[in-house]
Each structure stands twice: as structure tokens, then as C-alpha cells.
Tab-separated table of C-alpha atoms in Angstrom:
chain	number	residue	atom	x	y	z
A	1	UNK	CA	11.772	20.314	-7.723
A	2	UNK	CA	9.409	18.012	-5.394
A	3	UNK	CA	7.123	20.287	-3.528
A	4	UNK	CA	5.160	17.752	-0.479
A	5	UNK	CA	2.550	20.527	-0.373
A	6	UNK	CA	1.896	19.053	-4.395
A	7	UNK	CA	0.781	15.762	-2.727
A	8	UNK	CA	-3.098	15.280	-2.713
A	9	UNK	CA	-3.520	14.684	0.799
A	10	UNK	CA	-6.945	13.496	2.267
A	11	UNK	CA	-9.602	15.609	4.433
A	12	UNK	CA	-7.650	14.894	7.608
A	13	UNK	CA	-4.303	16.178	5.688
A	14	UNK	CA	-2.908	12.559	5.186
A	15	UNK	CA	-1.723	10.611	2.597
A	16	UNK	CA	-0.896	6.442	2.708
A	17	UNK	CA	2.559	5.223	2.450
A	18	UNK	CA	3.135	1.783	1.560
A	19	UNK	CA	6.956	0.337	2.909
A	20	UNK	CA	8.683	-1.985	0.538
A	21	UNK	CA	11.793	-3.757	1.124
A	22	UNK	CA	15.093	-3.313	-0.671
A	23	UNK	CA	16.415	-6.621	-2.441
A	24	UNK	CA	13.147	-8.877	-1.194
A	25	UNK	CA	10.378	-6.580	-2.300
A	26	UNK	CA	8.255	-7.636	0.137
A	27	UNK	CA	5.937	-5.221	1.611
A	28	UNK	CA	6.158	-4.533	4.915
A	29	UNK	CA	3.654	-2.498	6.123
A	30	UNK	CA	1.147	0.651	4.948
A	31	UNK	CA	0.872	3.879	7.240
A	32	UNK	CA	0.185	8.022	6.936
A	33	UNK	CA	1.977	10.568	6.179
A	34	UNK	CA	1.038	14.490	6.554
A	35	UNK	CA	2.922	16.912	4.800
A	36	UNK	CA	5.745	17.825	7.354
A	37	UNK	CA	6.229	13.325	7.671
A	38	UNK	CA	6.803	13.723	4.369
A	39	UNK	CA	9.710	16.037	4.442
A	40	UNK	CA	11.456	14.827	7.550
A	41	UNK	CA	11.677	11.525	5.935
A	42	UNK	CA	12.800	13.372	2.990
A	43	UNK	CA	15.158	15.108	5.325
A	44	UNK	CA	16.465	12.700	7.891
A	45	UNK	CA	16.329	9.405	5.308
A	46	UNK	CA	14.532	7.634	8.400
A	47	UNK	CA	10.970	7.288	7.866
A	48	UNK	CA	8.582	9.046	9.559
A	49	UNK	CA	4.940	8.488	10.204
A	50	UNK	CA	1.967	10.253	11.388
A	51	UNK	CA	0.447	8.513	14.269
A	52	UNK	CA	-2.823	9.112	13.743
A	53	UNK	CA	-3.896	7.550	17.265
A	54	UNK	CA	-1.168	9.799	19.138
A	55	UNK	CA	-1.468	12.572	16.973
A	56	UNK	CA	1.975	12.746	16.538
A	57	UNK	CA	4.904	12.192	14.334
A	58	UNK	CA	5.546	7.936	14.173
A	59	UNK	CA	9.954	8.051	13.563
A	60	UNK	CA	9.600	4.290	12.719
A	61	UNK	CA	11.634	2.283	15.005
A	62	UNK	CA	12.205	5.065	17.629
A	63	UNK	CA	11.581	3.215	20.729
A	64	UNK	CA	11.923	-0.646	19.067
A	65	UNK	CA	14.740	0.158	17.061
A	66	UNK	CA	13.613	-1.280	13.971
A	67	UNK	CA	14.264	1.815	11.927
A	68	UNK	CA	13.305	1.846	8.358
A	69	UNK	CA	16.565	4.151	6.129
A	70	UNK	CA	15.084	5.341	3.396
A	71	UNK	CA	16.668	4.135	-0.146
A	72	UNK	CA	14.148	5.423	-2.503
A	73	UNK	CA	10.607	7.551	-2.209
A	74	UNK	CA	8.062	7.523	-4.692
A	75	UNK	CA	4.901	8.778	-5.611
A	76	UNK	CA	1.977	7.227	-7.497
A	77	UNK	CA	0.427	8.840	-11.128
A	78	UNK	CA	-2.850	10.610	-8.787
A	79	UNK	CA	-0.221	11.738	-6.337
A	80	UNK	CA	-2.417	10.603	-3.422
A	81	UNK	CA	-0.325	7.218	-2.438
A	82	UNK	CA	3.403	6.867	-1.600
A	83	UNK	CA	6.061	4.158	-1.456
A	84	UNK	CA	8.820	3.988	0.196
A	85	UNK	CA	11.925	1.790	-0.377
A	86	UNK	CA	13.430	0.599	2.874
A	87	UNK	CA	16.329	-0.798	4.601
A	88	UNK	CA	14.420	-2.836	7.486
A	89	UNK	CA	16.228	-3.276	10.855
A	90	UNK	CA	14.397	-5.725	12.287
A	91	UNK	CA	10.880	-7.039	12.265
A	92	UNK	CA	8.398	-3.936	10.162
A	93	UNK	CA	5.516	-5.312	12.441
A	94	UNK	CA	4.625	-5.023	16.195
A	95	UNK	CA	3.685	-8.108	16.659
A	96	UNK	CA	7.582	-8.755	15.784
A	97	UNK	CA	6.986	-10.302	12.327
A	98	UNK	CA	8.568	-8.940	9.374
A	99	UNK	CA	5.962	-8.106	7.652
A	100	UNK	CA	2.116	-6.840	8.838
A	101	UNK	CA	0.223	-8.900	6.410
A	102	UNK	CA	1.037	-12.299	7.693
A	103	UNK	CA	-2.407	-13.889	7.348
A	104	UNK	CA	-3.864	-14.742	4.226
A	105	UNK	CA	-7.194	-15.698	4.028
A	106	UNK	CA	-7.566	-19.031	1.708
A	107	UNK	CA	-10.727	-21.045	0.942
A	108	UNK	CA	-12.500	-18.856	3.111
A	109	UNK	CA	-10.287	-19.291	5.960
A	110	UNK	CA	-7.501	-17.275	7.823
A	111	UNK	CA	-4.248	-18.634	7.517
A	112	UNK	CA	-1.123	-17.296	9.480
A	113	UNK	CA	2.243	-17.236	7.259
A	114	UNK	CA	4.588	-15.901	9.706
A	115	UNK	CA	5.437	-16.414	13.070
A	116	UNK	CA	6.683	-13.879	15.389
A	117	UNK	CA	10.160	-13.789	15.081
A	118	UNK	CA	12.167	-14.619	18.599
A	119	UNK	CA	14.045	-12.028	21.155
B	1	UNK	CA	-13.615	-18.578	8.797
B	2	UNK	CA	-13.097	-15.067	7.070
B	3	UNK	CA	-15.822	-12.750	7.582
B	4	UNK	CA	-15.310	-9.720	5.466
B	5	UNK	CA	-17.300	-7.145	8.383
B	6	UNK	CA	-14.336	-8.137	10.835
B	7	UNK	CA	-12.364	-5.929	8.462
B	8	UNK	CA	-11.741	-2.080	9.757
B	9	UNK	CA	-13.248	0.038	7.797
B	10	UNK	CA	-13.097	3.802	7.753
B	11	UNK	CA	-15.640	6.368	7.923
B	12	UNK	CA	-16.454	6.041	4.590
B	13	UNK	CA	-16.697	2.518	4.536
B	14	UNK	CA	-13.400	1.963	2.780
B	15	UNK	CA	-10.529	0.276	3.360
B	16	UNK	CA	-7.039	0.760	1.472
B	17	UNK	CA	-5.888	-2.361	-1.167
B	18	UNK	CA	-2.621	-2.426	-2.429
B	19	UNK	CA	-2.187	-4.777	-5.627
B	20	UNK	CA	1.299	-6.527	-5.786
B	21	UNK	CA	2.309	-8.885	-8.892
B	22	UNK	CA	3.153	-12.512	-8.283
B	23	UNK	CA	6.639	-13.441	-9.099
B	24	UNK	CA	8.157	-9.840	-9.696
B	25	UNK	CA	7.157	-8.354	-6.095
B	26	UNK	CA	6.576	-5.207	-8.184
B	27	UNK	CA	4.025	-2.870	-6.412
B	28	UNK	CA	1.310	-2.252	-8.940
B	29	UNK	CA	-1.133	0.137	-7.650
B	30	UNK	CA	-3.335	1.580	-4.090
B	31	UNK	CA	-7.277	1.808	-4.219
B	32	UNK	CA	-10.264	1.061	-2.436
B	33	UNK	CA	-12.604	-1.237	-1.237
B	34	UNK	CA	-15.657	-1.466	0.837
B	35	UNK	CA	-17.096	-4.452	2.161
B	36	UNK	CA	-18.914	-5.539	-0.862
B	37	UNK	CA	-16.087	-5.169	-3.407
B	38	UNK	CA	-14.089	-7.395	-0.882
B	39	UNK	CA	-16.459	-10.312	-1.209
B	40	UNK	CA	-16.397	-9.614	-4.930
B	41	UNK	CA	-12.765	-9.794	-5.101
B	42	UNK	CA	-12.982	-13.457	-3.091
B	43	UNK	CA	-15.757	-14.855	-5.123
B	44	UNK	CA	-14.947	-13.822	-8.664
B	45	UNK	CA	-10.745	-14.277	-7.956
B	46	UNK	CA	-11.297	-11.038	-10.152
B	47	UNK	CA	-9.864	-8.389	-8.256
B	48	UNK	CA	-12.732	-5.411	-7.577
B	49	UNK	CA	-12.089	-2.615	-5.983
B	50	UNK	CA	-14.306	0.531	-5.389
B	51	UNK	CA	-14.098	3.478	-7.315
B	52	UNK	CA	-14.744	7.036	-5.303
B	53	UNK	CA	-14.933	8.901	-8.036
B	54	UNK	CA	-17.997	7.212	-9.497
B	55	UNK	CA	-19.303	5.568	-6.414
B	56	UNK	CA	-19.518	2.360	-7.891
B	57	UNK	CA	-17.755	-0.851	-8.320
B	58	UNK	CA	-14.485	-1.142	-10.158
B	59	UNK	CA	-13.910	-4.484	-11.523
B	60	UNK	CA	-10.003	-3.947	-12.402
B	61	UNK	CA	-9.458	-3.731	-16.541
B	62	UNK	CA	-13.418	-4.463	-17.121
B	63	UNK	CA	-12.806	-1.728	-19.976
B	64	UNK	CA	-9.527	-1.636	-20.644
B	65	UNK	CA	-8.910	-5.722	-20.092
B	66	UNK	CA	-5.755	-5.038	-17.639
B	67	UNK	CA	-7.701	-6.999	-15.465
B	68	UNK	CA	-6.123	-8.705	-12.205
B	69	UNK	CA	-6.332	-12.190	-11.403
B	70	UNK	CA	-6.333	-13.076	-7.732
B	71	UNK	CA	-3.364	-15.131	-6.370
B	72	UNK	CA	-3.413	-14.176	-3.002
B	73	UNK	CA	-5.155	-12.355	-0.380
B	74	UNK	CA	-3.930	-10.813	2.967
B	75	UNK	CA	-5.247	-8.521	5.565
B	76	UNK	CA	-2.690	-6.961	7.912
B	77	UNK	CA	-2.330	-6.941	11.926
B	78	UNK	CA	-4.581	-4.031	12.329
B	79	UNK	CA	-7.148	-5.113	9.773
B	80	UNK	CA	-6.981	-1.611	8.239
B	81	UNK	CA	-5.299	-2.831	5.183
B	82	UNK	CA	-5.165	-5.297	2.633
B	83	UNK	CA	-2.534	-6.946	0.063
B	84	UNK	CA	-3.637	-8.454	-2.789
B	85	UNK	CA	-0.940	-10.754	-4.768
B	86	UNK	CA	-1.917	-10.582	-8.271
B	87	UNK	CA	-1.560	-11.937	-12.033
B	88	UNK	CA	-1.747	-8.870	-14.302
B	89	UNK	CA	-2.841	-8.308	-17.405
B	90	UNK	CA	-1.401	-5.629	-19.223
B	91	UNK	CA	-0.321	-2.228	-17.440
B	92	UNK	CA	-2.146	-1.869	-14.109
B	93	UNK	CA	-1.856	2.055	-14.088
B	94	UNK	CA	-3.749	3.909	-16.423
B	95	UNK	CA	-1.128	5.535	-17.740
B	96	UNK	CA	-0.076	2.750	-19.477
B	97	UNK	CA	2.879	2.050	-17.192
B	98	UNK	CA	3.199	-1.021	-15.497
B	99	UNK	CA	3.081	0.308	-11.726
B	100	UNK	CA	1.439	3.426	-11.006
B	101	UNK	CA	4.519	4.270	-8.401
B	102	UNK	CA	6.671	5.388	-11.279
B	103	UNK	CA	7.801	9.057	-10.055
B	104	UNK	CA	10.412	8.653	-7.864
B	105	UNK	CA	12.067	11.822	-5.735
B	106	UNK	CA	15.532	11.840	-5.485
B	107	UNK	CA	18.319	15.141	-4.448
B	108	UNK	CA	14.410	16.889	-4.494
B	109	UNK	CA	13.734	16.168	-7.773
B	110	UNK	CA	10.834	13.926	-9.202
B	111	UNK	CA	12.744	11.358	-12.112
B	112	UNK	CA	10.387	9.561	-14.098
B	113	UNK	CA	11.633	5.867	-14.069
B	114	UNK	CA	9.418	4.495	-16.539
B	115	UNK	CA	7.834	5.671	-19.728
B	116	UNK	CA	4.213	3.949	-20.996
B	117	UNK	CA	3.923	0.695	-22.453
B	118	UNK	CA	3.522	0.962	-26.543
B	119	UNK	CA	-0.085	0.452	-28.195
């Protein structure tokens, strides 16, 4: 049995959680998790954040709609890192891009890969 | 221009990395850097990270030659986090598996999907 309270969760009672995508692999985005995120994505299959600047529980794509359906949840060998396999509706990013690590940086300068994708 | 002290850093001074391997997608590994270990990373192309535990740099595989080769480097929107696209050497979790994401939780249970590379 998976326990969440077996995670190894930080001093503020967190714990990142990196978002992959299904088929492309691409990563998508990194945010926290506290122990009850963790089960109610466990729970629901939609995952759920910690907003740590709301202080309150982040149901990814609530108000966008760009829900992230959870197809597989993992967690690293020190069991203080997770990643989670996602079906991505829409853009991962709030800047609308699909993924939050659109700039590179490249002979010492910032580069942007990805434009914001339209509508 | 990149200038590693635009970078958010947390109370500590540390910001989260995760390693991804060129070609396969495959996410490799989560760990730390501070400021320094960020300029490393750029100026070597020898991914460095830095280690809590021992409060001192990490230069990835300096002892056990799993070392990472820089490809790429990204910062996301926020500048909280940071995606490193790498050529590894070896198994990049200390385990001896490839990935250190290897425990995956399905129906509640943890599954093992891979076993350690041989010798």
C-alpha cells in the first residue's frame, strides 16, 4: 500500500511535483504538493496543487480549463520529488504556452522557444 | 544576457533542477542548485548541482563517472525552476537505475518499474 504521509515532505509540509506529458514526454511544468494534494490527485485523477501564494489547493486547470488527468504518479528513490504523467488539455503554462520552460539560455543569452499559443 | 542572480531563489538559496536526457525525454532525476553551482553548470557544460546533505558542490558522477553532459539549459516562467537537457553517462540515480522516478503508484500500490543496471 502507498501511504502519502511516507513522502518526505519539506519544513513547510511540501513536496515538488514535476508534470510530464503522455506520448511527447515533454515536461510541462514543476509545482507543490502537501500531503492531502497528494491524495486528491490520487483520488480524483485530476491533479492537484498546493498554491503556495493562495494557500490553497491549485485543481490544475480549474478556472482555465486546462486540466491535467492523471495517467501515471510516481515517486523518486529519496521519496522527496514526484512525477506525474499527464493528459494536457491545453497550454500547461499561464502565459498560454505548452510548456513553462520556454526560454533557454544559450551562449550566455536568453532565448525564447515557444510562443504563446493563440485564443 | 543571462545573469544567474535574476534567478528566484528560495530561502535557502536554492533553486530546484530537474535533469532530462536528450533524445529519450526520460526524466532522470530532481536536485539543487544555488547560484554558484548554476554558473558552474554553464561554464564547465558539466552539470553541478548542490548537495544539502554535505553543503557542498555536487559535480554529477565526479565519483561514480555517471556524469551529465550539458545539452540544454532552461529556466521556467516564474524563474523558480530549471530544466536541464542532458547526455548521461551511466545510471543517473544512485541506485543504479536509470531514472530515479522508478516507483510508480498505481490501484494504491507502489510497482517497481525498473530493477538496477548490472555491474
Amino acid at each position: 500500500m502507498f501511504d502519502p504521509a511516507s513522502l518526505c515532505f519539506d519544513d513547510k509540509g511540501l513536496i515538488p511535483c514535476i508534470a510530464q506529458e503522455e506520448g511527447t514526454g515533454a515536461v510541462l511544468m514543476m509545482a507543490w504538493m502537501n500531503e492531502a494534494a497528494v491524495r486528491k490527485t490520487l483520488e480524483t485523477r485530476r491533479v492537484t496543487y498546493w498554491s503556495r501564494s493562495r494557500a490553497a489547493f491549485w485543481v490544475k486547470g480549474e478556472t482555465s480549463g486546462h486540466v491535467q488527468e492523471l495517467v501515471d504518479f510516481r515517486v523518486d528513490c529519496d521519496r522527496d520529488c514526484l512525477l506525474v504523467i499527464v493528459r494536457q488539455t491545453g497550454p500547461a503554462c499561464h502565459t498560454n504556452r505548452k510548456s513553462c520552460f520556454y526560454t533557454a539560455v544559450r551562449e550566455g543569452a536568453e532565448v525564447e522557444l515557444a510562443r504563446p499559443v493563440e485564443g
